[in-house]
Amino acid sequence: MADNQERLVGSNIKGEESALEQALRPKTLKDFIGQHRVREQIDVLLTAARHRNTPADHILLSGPPGLGKTTLALILASEMQAPIRITSGPAITHAGDLAAILSSLVEGEILFLDEIHRLPRPAEELLYLAMEDFRVDVVVGKGPGATAIPLQLPHFTLVGATTRAGLLPGPLRDRFGFTAHLDFYDDKELAQVILRSAALLEIDIHTDAITEISGRSRGTPRIANRLLRRVRDYAQVKASPSISLADAKAALEMYEVDEMGLDRLDRGVLVALVERFNGGPVGLSTLAIAVGEEVETVESVAEPFLVRNGLMARTSRGRVATAAGFAHIGRTPPAQFASLFDTPAPDA
């Protein structure tokens, strides 16, 4: 099973990358590359809060993994000169865990809650009161004799991050004073990210090699930095004094990342769809069996990127390859190709 953690172009952070990512993260909004509108909005929000000498409003950051949500939370703490507490939805198993964290916060502290959509329901309901009234009710005792003791909290800023904003209940979303959605980066922005990272890592790299890596990074800075390190390793083993375009192409070919950023799993799904099923339509479970992967892996790991890049489409009759999908693997669409498309149905 091709877990997203194990893929070179997977957008989730790998365990051994944490320390290196920390070193590459920008420390100020000025140094943060991309997301221009979000940066401007956050800058206004923080500047106003500093002028009032009050904690900033609660902030919700949404968007795919690897785009900088955690980095922005750390920048918020730095810009506000406030301490930051970091936790995640899955780490909080019951309301008591969250109550313990909230009651230990200090005035102006920032609580960064990653994957907030995975917060247990009891903890979520406790969070409503904490965000709105800066209070939690601690229940003492059980049964009819239980007593709720109100505990006043210092004013803090909650920064929530989610990759699936649609799973957040309305009452929780409404309690955030500011919501920002992070979009995928374009190639020019990724080139800036790679150039900055190369300077920090003291890597000598040619401009055309940077362009090559950025074009295969799937619009995600985390992937761009990962590919840069793998290309660096290749060039080092080959004793190249600096990373050339040829080095970048050879390294990425060795790691099976093609010119659009597709890896073995992505290409496997696309090739199966085109060559085994003549472009579709085909059901998701059948497609997963054809590539020897779990249905969840194909649906959550490979399919979103293929659909976003116009190589595959979801229709009411199943998954179909697009003209671009056929072309990407060097195949010509069948004569009846146009009839494969009908009204899209997300749940097909």
mmCIF file of C-alpha atoms in Angstrom:
data_model
loop_
_atom_site.group_PDB
_atom_site.id
_atom_site.type_symbol
_atom_site.label_atom_id
_atom_site.label_comp_id
_atom_site.label_asym_id
_atom_site.label_seq_id
_atom_site.Cartn_x
_atom_site.Cartn_y
_atom_site.Cartn_z
ATOM 1 C CA MET A 1 0.000 0.000 0.000
ATOM 2 C CA ALA A 2 1.488 3.353 -1.048
ATOM 3 C CA ASP A 3 1.007 5.381 2.113
ATOM 4 C CA ASN A 4 1.106 9.149 1.616
ATOM 5 C CA GLN A 5 3.795 9.356 4.311
ATOM 6 C CA GLU A 6 6.135 7.133 2.280
ATOM 7 C CA ARG A 7 5.780 8.797 -1.132
ATOM 8 C CA LEU A 8 8.423 11.236 -2.308
ATOM 9 C CA VAL A 9 5.607 13.463 -3.610
ATOM 10 C CA GLY A 10 3.357 12.818 -0.605
ATOM 11 C CA SER A 11 2.252 16.081 1.002
ATOM 12 C CA ASN A 12 2.308 14.876 4.610
ATOM 13 C CA ILE A 13 5.433 15.481 6.646
ATOM 14 C CA LYS A 14 7.693 12.510 7.376
ATOM 15 C CA GLY A 15 9.030 11.988 10.879
ATOM 16 C CA GLU A 16 12.676 12.552 10.022
ATOM 17 C CA GLU A 17 11.836 15.770 8.145
ATOM 18 C CA SER A 18 10.517 17.702 11.154
ATOM 19 C CA ALA A 19 13.833 19.192 12.282
ATOM 20 C CA LEU A 20 14.893 20.084 8.735
ATOM 21 C CA GLU A 21 11.521 21.645 7.944
ATOM 22 C CA GLN A 22 11.813 23.726 11.088
ATOM 23 C CA ALA A 23 15.162 25.087 9.881
ATOM 24 C CA LEU A 24 13.738 26.002 6.458
ATOM 25 C CA ARG A 25 10.578 27.672 7.738
ATOM 26 C CA PRO A 26 10.412 31.463 7.414
ATOM 27 C CA LYS A 27 10.194 33.326 10.714
ATOM 28 C CA THR A 28 8.309 36.443 9.580
ATOM 29 C CA LEU A 29 5.433 37.291 7.250
ATOM 30 C CA LYS A 30 7.880 39.241 5.096
ATOM 31 C CA ASP A 31 9.917 36.086 4.459
ATOM 32 C CA PHE A 32 6.857 33.910 3.788
ATOM 33 C CA ILE A 33 6.633 33.205 0.049
ATOM 34 C CA GLY A 34 3.302 32.985 -1.768
ATOM 35 C CA GLN A 35 -0.280 33.281 -0.428
ATOM 36 C CA HIS A 36 -0.109 37.054 -0.985
ATOM 37 C CA ARG A 37 -3.736 37.845 -0.134
ATOM 38 C CA VAL A 38 -3.674 35.745 3.030
ATOM 39 C CA ARG A 39 -0.414 37.373 4.129
ATOM 40 C CA GLU A 40 -1.864 40.859 3.647
ATOM 41 C CA GLN A 41 -5.013 39.986 5.579
ATOM 42 C CA ILE A 42 -3.092 38.434 8.462
ATOM 43 C CA ASP A 43 -0.701 41.397 8.564
ATOM 44 C CA VAL A 44 -3.627 43.809 8.977
ATOM 45 C CA LEU A 45 -5.199 41.594 11.648
ATOM 46 C CA LEU A 46 -1.981 41.349 13.682
ATOM 47 C CA THR A 47 -1.072 45.024 13.302
ATOM 48 C CA ALA A 48 -4.517 46.060 14.563
ATOM 49 C CA ALA A 49 -4.244 43.669 17.522
ATOM 50 C CA ARG A 50 -0.837 45.074 18.458
ATOM 51 C CA HIS A 51 -2.183 48.636 18.307
ATOM 52 C CA ARG A 52 -5.025 47.666 20.654
ATOM 53 C CA ASN A 53 -2.563 45.718 22.820
ATOM 54 C CA THR A 54 -4.929 42.734 22.781
ATOM 55 C CA PRO A 55 -4.608 39.125 21.561
ATOM 56 C CA ALA A 56 -5.564 38.593 17.928
ATOM 57 C CA ASP A 57 -8.915 37.104 16.941
ATOM 58 C CA HIS A 58 -9.180 33.343 16.557
ATOM 59 C CA ILE A 59 -7.890 32.253 13.138
ATOM 60 C CA LEU A 60 -8.800 29.241 10.995
ATOM 61 C CA LEU A 61 -6.337 28.144 8.304
ATOM 62 C CA SER A 62 -7.585 25.651 5.735
ATOM 63 C CA GLY A 63 -6.017 24.027 2.696
ATOM 64 C CA PRO A 64 -4.150 20.932 1.526
ATOM 65 C CA PRO A 65 -1.126 19.648 3.497
ATOM 66 C CA GLY A 66 2.299 21.159 2.924
ATOM 67 C CA LEU A 67 1.235 24.709 2.018
ATOM 68 C CA GLY A 68 2.348 26.446 5.218
ATOM 69 C CA LYS A 69 -0.436 26.340 7.821
ATOM 70 C CA THR A 70 1.896 25.358 10.664
ATOM 71 C CA THR A 71 4.495 27.856 9.453
ATOM 72 C CA LEU A 72 1.913 30.651 9.518
ATOM 73 C CA ALA A 73 0.905 29.704 13.077
ATOM 74 C CA LEU A 74 4.526 29.941 14.207
ATOM 75 C CA ILE A 75 4.886 33.274 12.399
ATOM 76 C CA LEU A 76 1.766 34.562 14.170
ATOM 77 C CA ALA A 77 3.359 33.785 17.527
ATOM 78 C CA SER A 78 6.605 35.451 16.471
ATOM 79 C CA GLU A 79 4.880 38.580 15.135
ATOM 80 C CA MET A 80 2.774 38.910 18.303
ATOM 81 C CA GLN A 81 5.770 38.059 20.514
ATOM 82 C CA ALA A 82 3.577 35.497 22.231
ATOM 83 C CA PRO A 83 4.232 31.932 23.390
ATOM 84 C CA ILE A 84 2.647 29.158 21.338
ATOM 85 C CA ARG A 85 1.245 25.791 22.394
ATOM 86 C CA ILE A 86 0.989 23.156 19.655
ATOM 87 C CA THR A 87 -1.342 20.166 19.669
ATOM 88 C CA SER A 88 -3.712 18.385 17.273
ATOM 89 C CA GLY A 89 -7.233 17.042 17.107
ATOM 90 C CA PRO A 90 -6.210 13.344 17.198
ATOM 91 C CA ALA A 91 -4.003 13.994 20.268
ATOM 92 C CA ILE A 92 -7.045 15.108 22.281
ATOM 93 C CA THR A 93 -9.002 11.978 23.134
ATOM 94 C CA HIS A 94 -11.590 13.509 25.492
ATOM 95 C CA ALA A 95 -12.747 16.885 26.779
ATOM 96 C CA GLY A 96 -10.544 16.641 29.873
ATOM 97 C CA ASP A 97 -7.403 16.741 27.711
ATOM 98 C CA LEU A 98 -8.495 20.003 26.125
ATOM 99 C CA ALA A 99 -9.614 21.479 29.460
ATOM 100 C CA ALA A 100 -6.155 20.774 30.909
ATOM 101 C CA ILE A 101 -4.469 22.536 27.983
ATOM 102 C CA LEU A 102 -6.800 25.537 28.078
ATOM 103 C CA SER A 103 -6.501 26.009 31.842
ATOM 104 C CA SER A 104 -2.694 26.141 31.613
ATOM 105 C CA LEU A 105 -2.564 28.883 28.956
ATOM 106 C CA VAL A 106 -1.255 32.329 29.833
ATOM 107 C CA GLU A 107 -2.579 35.711 28.739
ATOM 108 C CA GLY A 108 -2.053 36.283 25.008
ATOM 109 C CA GLU A 109 -0.776 32.763 24.329
ATOM 110 C CA ILE A 110 -1.475 31.163 20.953
ATOM 111 C CA LEU A 111 -2.945 27.665 20.886
ATOM 112 C CA PHE A 112 -2.300 25.964 17.554
ATOM 113 C CA LEU A 113 -4.741 23.107 17.021
ATOM 114 C CA ASP A 114 -3.790 21.127 13.918
ATOM 115 C CA GLU A 115 -6.321 18.834 12.220
ATOM 116 C CA ILE A 116 -9.048 20.563 14.203
ATOM 117 C CA HIS A 117 -11.693 18.702 12.185
ATOM 118 C CA ARG A 118 -10.676 15.506 14.031
ATOM 119 C CA LEU A 119 -11.444 16.916 17.472
ATOM 120 C CA PRO A 120 -13.799 14.662 19.510
ATOM 121 C CA ARG A 121 -17.340 16.019 19.831
ATOM 122 C CA PRO A 122 -17.253 16.558 23.641
ATOM 123 C CA ALA A 123 -13.981 18.507 23.328
ATOM 124 C CA GLU A 124 -15.444 20.460 20.433
ATOM 125 C CA GLU A 125 -18.416 21.571 22.543
ATOM 126 C CA LEU A 126 -16.088 22.614 25.355
ATOM 127 C CA LEU A 127 -14.090 24.646 22.849
ATOM 128 C CA TYR A 128 -17.178 26.675 21.864
ATOM 129 C CA LEU A 129 -17.424 28.191 25.329
ATOM 130 C CA ALA A 130 -13.668 28.687 25.629
ATOM 131 C CA MET A 131 -13.437 30.559 22.315
ATOM 132 C CA GLU A 132 -16.456 32.781 22.917
ATOM 133 C CA ASP A 133 -16.467 33.486 26.660
ATOM 134 C CA PHE A 134 -12.921 32.393 27.621
ATOM 135 C CA ARG A 135 -14.377 30.021 30.161
ATOM 136 C CA VAL A 136 -14.601 26.282 30.690
ATOM 137 C CA ASP A 137 -16.937 24.421 32.999
ATOM 138 C CA VAL A 138 -15.096 21.771 34.987
ATOM 139 C CA VAL A 139 -17.448 18.988 36.072
ATOM 140 C CA VAL A 140 -16.763 17.636 39.550
ATOM 141 C CA GLY A 141 -18.373 14.368 40.603
ATOM 142 C CA LYS A 142 -20.678 11.989 38.743
ATOM 143 C CA GLY A 143 -24.367 11.385 38.357
ATOM 144 C CA PRO A 144 -27.013 13.563 40.066
ATOM 145 C CA GLY A 145 -24.419 15.003 42.435
ATOM 146 C CA ALA A 146 -22.127 16.306 39.678
ATOM 147 C CA THR A 147 -21.355 20.001 39.821
ATOM 148 C CA ALA A 148 -20.080 22.256 37.042
ATOM 149 C CA ILE A 149 -17.505 24.748 38.286
ATOM 150 C CA PRO A 150 -16.835 27.649 35.868
ATOM 151 C CA LEU A 151 -13.138 28.336 35.329
ATOM 152 C CA GLN A 152 -12.164 31.659 33.806
ATOM 153 C CA LEU A 153 -9.461 31.491 31.120
ATOM 154 C CA PRO A 154 -6.946 34.122 30.081
ATOM 155 C CA HIS A 155 -7.574 35.719 26.699
ATOM 156 C CA PHE A 156 -5.806 33.546 24.131
ATOM 157 C CA THR A 157 -5.777 33.149 20.344
ATOM 158 C CA LEU A 158 -6.821 29.836 18.864
ATOM 159 C CA VAL A 159 -5.265 29.066 15.486
ATOM 160 C CA GLY A 160 -6.991 26.062 13.948
ATOM 161 C CA ALA A 161 -5.675 24.246 10.890
ATOM 162 C CA THR A 162 -7.610 21.824 8.739
ATOM 163 C CA THR A 163 -7.243 20.056 5.431
ATOM 164 C CA ARG A 164 -10.998 19.386 5.331
ATOM 165 C CA ALA A 165 -12.866 22.552 6.242
ATOM 166 C CA GLY A 166 -16.140 20.981 5.144
ATOM 167 C CA LEU A 167 -16.012 18.599 8.108
ATOM 168 C CA LEU A 168 -16.027 21.449 10.626
ATOM 169 C CA PRO A 169 -19.466 22.076 12.147
ATOM 170 C CA GLY A 170 -20.979 25.506 11.516
ATOM 171 C CA PRO A 171 -20.932 26.633 15.172
ATOM 172 C CA LEU A 172 -17.176 26.030 15.347
ATOM 173 C CA ARG A 173 -16.426 27.804 12.056
ATOM 174 C CA ASP A 174 -18.537 30.779 13.140
ATOM 175 C CA ARG A 175 -16.442 31.340 16.250
ATOM 176 C CA PHE A 176 -13.315 32.109 14.255
ATOM 177 C CA GLY A 177 -12.832 35.824 13.663
ATOM 178 C CA PHE A 178 -10.813 35.224 10.510
ATOM 179 C CA THR A 179 -10.729 32.313 8.073
ATOM 180 C CA ALA A 180 -8.020 31.904 5.426
ATOM 181 C CA HIS A 181 -7.794 29.310 2.677
ATOM 182 C CA LEU A 182 -4.322 28.480 1.361
ATOM 183 C CA ASP A 183 -4.091 27.680 -2.352
ATOM 184 C CA PHE A 184 -1.558 25.611 -4.275
ATOM 185 C CA TYR A 185 1.539 27.506 -5.397
ATOM 186 C CA ASP A 186 2.411 28.283 -9.006
ATOM 187 C CA ASP A 187 5.787 27.306 -10.484
ATOM 188 C CA LYS A 188 7.305 30.782 -10.051
ATOM 189 C CA GLU A 189 6.465 30.860 -6.346
ATOM 190 C CA LEU A 190 7.850 27.351 -5.886
ATOM 191 C CA ALA A 191 11.044 28.423 -7.653
ATOM 192 C CA GLN A 192 11.410 31.182 -5.038
ATOM 193 C CA VAL A 193 10.880 28.616 -2.274
ATOM 194 C CA ILE A 194 13.539 26.329 -3.756
ATOM 195 C CA LEU A 195 15.991 29.212 -4.242
ATOM 196 C CA ARG A 196 15.574 30.271 -0.605
ATOM 197 C CA SER A 197 15.926 26.691 0.685
ATOM 198 C CA ALA A 198 18.995 26.091 -1.480
ATOM 199 C CA ALA A 199 20.639 29.175 0.026
ATOM 200 C CA LEU A 200 19.857 28.009 3.584
ATOM 201 C CA LEU A 201 21.169 24.514 2.826
ATOM 202 C CA GLU A 202 24.209 25.957 1.032
ATOM 203 C CA ILE A 203 23.348 24.173 -2.219
ATOM 204 C CA ASP A 204 24.754 25.490 -5.497
ATOM 205 C CA ILE A 205 22.021 24.971 -8.086
ATOM 206 C CA HIS A 206 21.452 26.259 -11.619
ATOM 207 C CA THR A 207 18.356 28.315 -12.433
ATOM 208 C CA ASP A 208 17.080 25.803 -14.994
ATOM 209 C CA ALA A 209 17.399 23.011 -12.409
ATOM 210 C CA ILE A 210 15.271 25.056 -9.992
ATOM 211 C CA THR A 211 12.649 25.473 -12.726
ATOM 212 C CA GLU A 212 12.682 21.716 -13.377
ATOM 213 C CA ILE A 213 12.162 20.856 -9.707
ATOM 214 C CA SER A 214 9.420 23.443 -9.209
ATOM 215 C CA GLY A 215 7.474 22.059 -12.184
ATOM 216 C CA ARG A 216 7.395 18.617 -10.579
ATOM 217 C CA SER A 217 6.501 19.749 -7.051
ATOM 218 C CA ARG A 218 2.700 19.531 -7.353
ATOM 219 C CA GLY A 219 2.189 23.122 -6.226
ATOM 220 C CA THR A 220 3.403 22.275 -2.704
ATOM 221 C CA PRO A 221 6.438 23.843 -0.968
ATOM 222 C CA ARG A 222 6.964 20.795 1.255
ATOM 223 C CA ILE A 223 7.312 18.570 -1.812
ATOM 224 C CA ALA A 224 9.576 21.131 -3.508
ATOM 225 C CA ASN A 225 11.956 21.097 -0.533
ATOM 226 C CA ARG A 226 11.912 17.299 -0.433
ATOM 227 C CA LEU A 227 12.721 16.984 -4.136
ATOM 228 C CA LEU A 228 15.499 19.545 -3.747
ATOM 229 C CA ARG A 229 17.139 17.404 -1.059
ATOM 230 C CA ARG A 230 16.888 14.240 -3.142
ATOM 231 C CA VAL A 231 18.390 16.006 -6.168
ATOM 232 C CA ARG A 232 21.161 17.321 -3.917
ATOM 233 C CA ASP A 233 21.901 13.756 -2.764
ATOM 234 C CA TYR A 234 22.097 12.576 -6.372
ATOM 235 C CA ALA A 235 24.447 15.382 -7.386
ATOM 236 C CA GLN A 236 26.628 14.737 -4.341
ATOM 237 C CA VAL A 237 26.961 11.032 -5.141
ATOM 238 C CA LYS A 238 27.807 11.903 -8.761
ATOM 239 C CA ALA A 239 30.406 14.411 -7.483
ATOM 240 C CA SER A 240 28.779 17.311 -9.309
ATOM 241 C CA PRO A 241 30.062 20.651 -7.935
ATOM 242 C CA SER A 242 26.661 22.229 -8.544
ATOM 243 C CA ILE A 243 23.231 20.900 -9.457
ATOM 244 C CA SER A 244 22.649 21.184 -13.193
ATOM 245 C CA LEU A 245 19.484 20.627 -15.210
ATOM 246 C CA ALA A 246 20.818 17.213 -16.241
ATOM 247 C CA ASP A 247 21.356 16.286 -12.575
ATOM 248 C CA ALA A 248 17.827 17.343 -11.657
ATOM 249 C CA LYS A 249 16.249 15.407 -14.530
ATOM 250 C CA ALA A 250 18.305 12.277 -13.888
ATOM 251 C CA ALA A 251 17.608 12.321 -10.147
ATOM 252 C CA LEU A 252 13.871 12.819 -10.518
ATOM 253 C CA GLU A 253 13.691 10.151 -13.209
ATOM 254 C CA MET A 254 15.469 7.751 -10.849
ATOM 255 C CA TYR A 255 12.929 8.563 -8.140
ATOM 256 C CA GLU A 256 10.082 8.061 -10.678
ATOM 257 C CA VAL A 257 8.737 11.608 -10.483
ATOM 258 C CA ASP A 258 7.774 12.676 -13.998
ATOM 259 C CA GLU A 259 7.596 16.146 -15.544
ATOM 260 C CA MET A 260 4.120 16.812 -14.123
ATOM 261 C CA GLY A 261 4.955 15.483 -10.667
ATOM 262 C CA LEU A 262 3.255 12.092 -11.074
ATOM 263 C CA ASP A 263 4.910 9.228 -9.247
ATOM 264 C CA ARG A 264 4.608 5.453 -9.613
ATOM 265 C CA LEU A 265 1.156 5.295 -8.000
ATOM 266 C CA ASP A 266 -0.296 8.165 -10.037
ATOM 267 C CA ARG A 267 1.029 6.779 -13.311
ATOM 268 C CA GLY A 268 -0.107 3.278 -12.365
ATOM 269 C CA VAL A 269 -3.685 4.492 -11.892
ATOM 270 C CA LEU A 270 -3.618 6.475 -15.139
ATOM 271 C CA VAL A 271 -2.045 3.653 -17.179
ATOM 272 C CA ALA A 272 -4.547 1.109 -15.806
ATOM 273 C CA LEU A 273 -7.446 3.405 -16.617
ATOM 274 C CA VAL A 274 -6.259 3.976 -20.191
ATOM 275 C CA GLU A 275 -4.737 0.627 -21.154
ATOM 276 C CA ARG A 276 -6.859 -1.880 -19.244
ATOM 277 C CA PHE A 277 -10.193 -0.102 -19.392
ATOM 278 C CA ASN A 278 -9.809 1.894 -22.621
ATOM 279 C CA GLY A 279 -10.182 5.180 -20.738
ATOM 280 C CA GLY A 280 -13.182 4.132 -18.649
ATOM 281 C CA PRO A 281 -15.685 4.603 -17.234
ATOM 282 C CA VAL A 282 -14.665 2.249 -14.448
ATOM 283 C CA GLY A 283 -15.619 1.975 -10.789
ATOM 284 C CA LEU A 284 -13.164 3.058 -8.126
ATOM 285 C CA SER A 285 -12.940 -0.365 -6.471
ATOM 286 C CA THR A 286 -12.218 -2.053 -9.822
ATOM 287 C CA LEU A 287 -9.547 0.534 -10.581
ATOM 288 C CA ALA A 288 -7.954 -0.013 -7.162
ATOM 289 C CA ILE A 289 -7.811 -3.779 -7.719
ATOM 290 C CA ALA A 290 -6.189 -3.211 -11.105
ATOM 291 C CA VAL A 291 -3.286 -1.303 -9.537
ATOM 292 C CA GLY A 292 -3.038 -3.505 -6.439
ATOM 293 C CA GLU A 293 -3.896 -0.759 -3.953
ATOM 294 C CA GLU A 294 -6.576 -0.121 -1.365
ATOM 295 C CA VAL A 295 -9.626 1.840 -2.503
ATOM 296 C CA GLU A 296 -8.901 4.519 0.113
ATOM 297 C CA THR A 297 -5.352 4.951 -1.198
ATOM 298 C CA VAL A 298 -6.454 5.511 -4.783
ATOM 299 C CA GLU A 299 -9.307 7.820 -3.741
ATOM 300 C CA SER A 300 -7.436 9.986 -1.247
ATOM 301 C CA VAL A 301 -3.832 9.871 -2.495
ATOM 302 C CA ALA A 302 -3.740 9.528 -6.289
ATOM 303 C CA GLU A 303 -7.148 10.646 -7.547
ATOM 304 C CA PRO A 304 -7.204 14.257 -6.227
ATOM 305 C CA PHE A 305 -3.984 15.176 -8.030
ATOM 306 C CA LEU A 306 -5.005 13.462 -11.277
ATOM 307 C CA VAL A 307 -8.406 15.190 -11.258
ATOM 308 C CA ARG A 308 -6.954 18.591 -10.304
ATOM 309 C CA ASN A 309 -4.542 18.420 -13.232
ATOM 310 C CA GLY A 310 -7.194 17.374 -15.723
ATOM 311 C CA LEU A 311 -5.806 13.889 -16.354
ATOM 312 C CA MET A 312 -8.821 12.043 -14.960
ATOM 313 C CA ALA A 313 -12.464 12.909 -14.331
ATOM 314 C CA ARG A 314 -15.204 11.593 -12.066
ATOM 315 C CA THR A 315 -18.554 11.013 -13.776
ATOM 316 C CA SER A 316 -21.861 9.443 -12.818
ATOM 317 C CA ARG A 317 -20.722 6.207 -14.479
ATOM 318 C CA GLY A 318 -17.266 6.035 -12.915
ATOM 319 C CA ARG A 319 -13.734 7.316 -13.447
ATOM 320 C CA VAL A 320 -12.624 8.245 -16.958
ATOM 321 C CA ALA A 321 -9.328 9.387 -18.432
ATOM 322 C CA THR A 322 -9.334 12.774 -20.160
ATOM 323 C CA ALA A 323 -7.680 13.658 -23.459
ATOM 324 C CA ALA A 324 -4.785 15.096 -21.447
ATOM 325 C CA GLY A 325 -4.556 11.834 -19.521
ATOM 326 C CA PHE A 326 -4.268 9.814 -22.730
ATOM 327 C CA ALA A 327 -1.681 12.232 -24.083
ATOM 328 C CA HIS A 328 0.396 12.161 -20.898
ATOM 329 C CA ILE A 329 1.132 8.465 -21.288
ATOM 330 C CA GLY A 330 1.451 8.681 -25.070
ATOM 331 C CA ARG A 331 -1.888 7.175 -26.052
ATOM 332 C CA THR A 332 -4.624 8.322 -28.458
ATOM 333 C CA PRO A 333 -8.217 8.524 -27.163
ATOM 334 C CA PRO A 334 -10.669 6.013 -28.679
ATOM 335 C CA ALA A 335 -13.238 7.130 -31.261
ATOM 336 C CA GLN A 336 -16.093 7.008 -28.725
ATOM 337 C CA PHE A 337 -14.061 9.051 -26.240
ATOM 338 C CA ALA A 338 -16.343 12.134 -26.183
ATOM 339 C CA SER A 339 -19.341 10.061 -25.059
ATOM 340 C CA LEU A 340 -17.530 8.980 -21.893
ATOM 341 C CA PHE A 341 -18.184 12.344 -20.271
ATOM 342 C CA ASP A 342 -21.494 13.278 -18.755
ATOM 343 C CA THR A 343 -22.619 15.248 -15.751
ATOM 344 C CA PRO A 344 -19.990 14.999 -13.018
ATOM 345 C CA ALA A 345 -21.080 13.142 -9.925
ATOM 346 C CA PRO A 346 -18.634 13.511 -6.992
ATOM 347 C CA ASP A 347 -19.898 10.359 -5.304
ATOM 348 C CA ALA A 348 -19.627 8.178 -8.401
#
